[in-house]
Every structure is written in structure tokens, then in C-alpha cells.
GROMACS .gro file of C-alpha atoms in nm:
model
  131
    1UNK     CA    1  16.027  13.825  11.449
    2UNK     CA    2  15.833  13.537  11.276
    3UNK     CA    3  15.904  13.422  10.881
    4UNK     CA    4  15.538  13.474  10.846
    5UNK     CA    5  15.523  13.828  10.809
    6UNK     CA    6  15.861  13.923  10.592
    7UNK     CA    7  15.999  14.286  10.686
    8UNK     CA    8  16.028  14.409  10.358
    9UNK     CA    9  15.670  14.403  10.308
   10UNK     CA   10  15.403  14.657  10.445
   11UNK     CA   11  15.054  14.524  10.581
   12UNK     CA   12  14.693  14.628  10.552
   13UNK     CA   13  14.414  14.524  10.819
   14UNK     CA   14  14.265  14.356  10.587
   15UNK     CA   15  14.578  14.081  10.598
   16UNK     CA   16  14.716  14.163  10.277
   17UNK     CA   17  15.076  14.232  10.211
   18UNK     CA   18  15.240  14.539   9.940
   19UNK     CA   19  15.584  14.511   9.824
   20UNK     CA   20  15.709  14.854   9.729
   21UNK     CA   21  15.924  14.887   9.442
   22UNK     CA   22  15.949  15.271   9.373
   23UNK     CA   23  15.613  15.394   9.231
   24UNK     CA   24  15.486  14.979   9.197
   25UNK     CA   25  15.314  14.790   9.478
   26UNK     CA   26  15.258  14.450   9.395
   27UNK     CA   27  14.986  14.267   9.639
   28UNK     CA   28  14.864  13.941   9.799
   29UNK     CA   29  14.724  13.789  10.098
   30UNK     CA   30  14.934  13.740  10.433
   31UNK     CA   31  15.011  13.375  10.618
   32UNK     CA   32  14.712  13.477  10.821
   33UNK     CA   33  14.462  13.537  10.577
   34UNK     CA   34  14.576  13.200  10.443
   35UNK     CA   35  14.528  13.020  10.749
   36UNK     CA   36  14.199  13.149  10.812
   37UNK     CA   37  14.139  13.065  10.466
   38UNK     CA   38  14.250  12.723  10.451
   39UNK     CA   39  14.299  12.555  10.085
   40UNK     CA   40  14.255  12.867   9.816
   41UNK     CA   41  14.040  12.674   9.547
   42UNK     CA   42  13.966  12.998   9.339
   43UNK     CA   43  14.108  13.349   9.301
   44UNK     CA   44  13.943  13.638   9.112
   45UNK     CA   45  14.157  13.896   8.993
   46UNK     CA   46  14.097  14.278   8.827
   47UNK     CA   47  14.185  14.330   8.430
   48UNK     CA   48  14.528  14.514   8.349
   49UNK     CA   49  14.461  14.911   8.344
   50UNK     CA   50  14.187  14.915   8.586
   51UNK     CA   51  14.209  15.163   8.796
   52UNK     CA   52  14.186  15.147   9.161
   53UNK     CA   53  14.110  15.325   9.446
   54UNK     CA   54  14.284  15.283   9.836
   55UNK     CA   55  14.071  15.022  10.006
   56UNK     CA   56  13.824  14.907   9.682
   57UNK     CA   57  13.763  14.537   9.647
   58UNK     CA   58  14.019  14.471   9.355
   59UNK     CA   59  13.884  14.083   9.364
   60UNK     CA   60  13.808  13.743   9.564
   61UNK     CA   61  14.017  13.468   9.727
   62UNK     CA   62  13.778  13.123   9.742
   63UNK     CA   63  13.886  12.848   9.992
   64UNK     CA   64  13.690  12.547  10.109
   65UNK     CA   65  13.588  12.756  10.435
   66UNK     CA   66  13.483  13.077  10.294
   67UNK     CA   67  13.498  13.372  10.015
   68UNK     CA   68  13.697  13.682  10.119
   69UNK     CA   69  13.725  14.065   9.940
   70UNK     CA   70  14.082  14.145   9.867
   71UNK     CA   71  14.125  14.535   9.913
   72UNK     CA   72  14.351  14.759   9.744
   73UNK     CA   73  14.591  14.865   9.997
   74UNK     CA   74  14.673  15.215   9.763
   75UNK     CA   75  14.514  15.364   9.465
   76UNK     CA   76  14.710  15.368   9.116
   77UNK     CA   77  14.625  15.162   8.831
   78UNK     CA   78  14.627  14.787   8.767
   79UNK     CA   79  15.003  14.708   8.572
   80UNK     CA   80  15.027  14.329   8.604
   81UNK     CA   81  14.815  14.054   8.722
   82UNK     CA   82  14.959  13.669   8.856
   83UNK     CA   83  14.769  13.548   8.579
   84UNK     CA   84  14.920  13.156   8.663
   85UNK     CA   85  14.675  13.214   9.015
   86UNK     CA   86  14.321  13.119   8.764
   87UNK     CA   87  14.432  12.798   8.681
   88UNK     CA   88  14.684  12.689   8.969
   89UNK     CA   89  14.514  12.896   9.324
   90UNK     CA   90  14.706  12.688   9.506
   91UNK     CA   91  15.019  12.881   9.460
   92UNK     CA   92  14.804  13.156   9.725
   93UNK     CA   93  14.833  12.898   9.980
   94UNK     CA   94  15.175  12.735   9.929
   95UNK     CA   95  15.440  13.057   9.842
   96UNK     CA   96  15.171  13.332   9.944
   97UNK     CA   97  15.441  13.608   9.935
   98UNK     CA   98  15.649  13.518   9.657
   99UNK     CA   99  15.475  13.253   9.367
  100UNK     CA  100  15.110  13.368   9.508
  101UNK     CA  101  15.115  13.732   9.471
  102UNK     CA  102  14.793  13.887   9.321
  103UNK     CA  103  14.817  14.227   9.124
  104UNK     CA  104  15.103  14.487   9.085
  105UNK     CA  105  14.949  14.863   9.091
  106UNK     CA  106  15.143  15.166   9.024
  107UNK     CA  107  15.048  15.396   9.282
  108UNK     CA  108  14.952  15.744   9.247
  109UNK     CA  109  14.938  15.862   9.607
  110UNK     CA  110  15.271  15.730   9.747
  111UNK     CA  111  15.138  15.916  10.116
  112UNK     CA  112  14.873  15.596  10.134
  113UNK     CA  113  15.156  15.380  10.266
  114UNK     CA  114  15.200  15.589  10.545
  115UNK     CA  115  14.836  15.422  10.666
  116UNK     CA  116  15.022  15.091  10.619
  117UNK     CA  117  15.231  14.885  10.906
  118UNK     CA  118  15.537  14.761  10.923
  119UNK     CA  119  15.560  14.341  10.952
  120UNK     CA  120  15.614  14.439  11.385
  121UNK     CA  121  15.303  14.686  11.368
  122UNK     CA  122  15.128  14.381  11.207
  123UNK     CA  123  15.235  14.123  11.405
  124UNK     CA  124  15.091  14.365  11.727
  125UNK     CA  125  14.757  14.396  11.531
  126UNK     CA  126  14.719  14.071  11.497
  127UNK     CA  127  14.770  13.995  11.879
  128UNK     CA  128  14.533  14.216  11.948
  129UNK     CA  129  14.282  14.089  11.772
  130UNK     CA  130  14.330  13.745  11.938
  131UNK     CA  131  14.272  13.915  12.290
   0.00000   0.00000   0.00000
């Protein structure tokens, strides 16, 4: 099992990464996305208390190569956003699951995880895809 993709997380297809902490799922982009990324020069983030819906575009991650949707990975409202991530993106590309995280939502369908994988599941996706 790689360091890449941390087993206490869940994963979305859309290579982000939730952190469950009771009825709080705090969000950002997976060692993939960043790779594919490349240098994050810009990140767009919602406003606290917006509300969200499982798979809306909750903002933008800018790199040199390209500008990529994030997507909610559950519905719930907007608690807390990395607000450090305007001025210093870089933190998205150096500590992506720790000093890079995006939003924290509290959820208010707890079954959406279920549609989520596990860092293995993940891992298998993203071989997949490769092939």
C-alpha cells in the first residue's frame, strides 16, 4: 500500500480525498490529481455557509498545465475553508493531504460515503485507468 493514498481517507473519481470526522468531511485533491496537475499556482475556494450538493463544483485548482473543477464528494454545508491556500497554493502541491486541504463540509447525507472508496479501491481505479 503506497504513502500516496493514506487509509484513513476516502476517495472520489474525481481524485479528491474526504477525511471523516463524525458529521465533518474536510476535502482536497489526491497525489494524483497533483501530479497531473503539476505546480498549483491558484486555488479557488467556496464562501463559509454555502451549501453544497454531492458532486457540485465547490471551486478550481490552477497549475501551469491546466484548470481543474474540484467536486464535492457529499452534500452538507460549507464550515471552514484553508483560507492560507489564496495566497500560498503551493501548500496543494507540497502537503496535499495535510497543510493543502481545501474546504471542511458538514454533511447531511452520511449514506453518500458509501459511493466513496477506500485508499485500495482507489489505488485499483486508478490502475485501471492507466490500462
Amino acid at each position: 500500500m503506497s504513502d500516496n493514498y493514506p487509509n484513513d481517507l476516502l476517495y472520489t473519481e474525481d481524485h479528491e480525498w474526504a477525511r471523516v470526522e463524525n458529521q465533518l468531511v474536510t476535502v482536497g485533491v489526491t497525489q494524483f490529481a497533483i501530479e497531473q496537475l503539476g505546480d498549483v499556482t491558484q486555488v479557488e475556494l467556496p464562501r463559509e455557509g454555502e451549501m453544497l450538493k454531492e458532486r457540485d463544483v465547490f471551486g478550481t485548482v490552477e497549475s501551469v498545465k491546466a484548470v481543474s473543477d474540484l467536486f464535492a464528494p457529499v452534500s452538507g454545508k460549507v464550515v471552514k475553508i484553508n483560507t492560507p491556500l489564496v495566497d500560498s497554493p503551493e501548500y496543494v502541491s507540497e502537503d496535499p493531504y495535510d497543510g493543502g486541504w481545501m474546504i471542511t463540509i458538514e454533511m447531511s447525507n452520511a449514506e453518500e460515503l458509501g459511493k466513496l472508496m477506500t485508499s485500495e479501491a482507489y489505488e485499483t481505479f486508478l490502475k485501471e485507468q492507466e490500462e
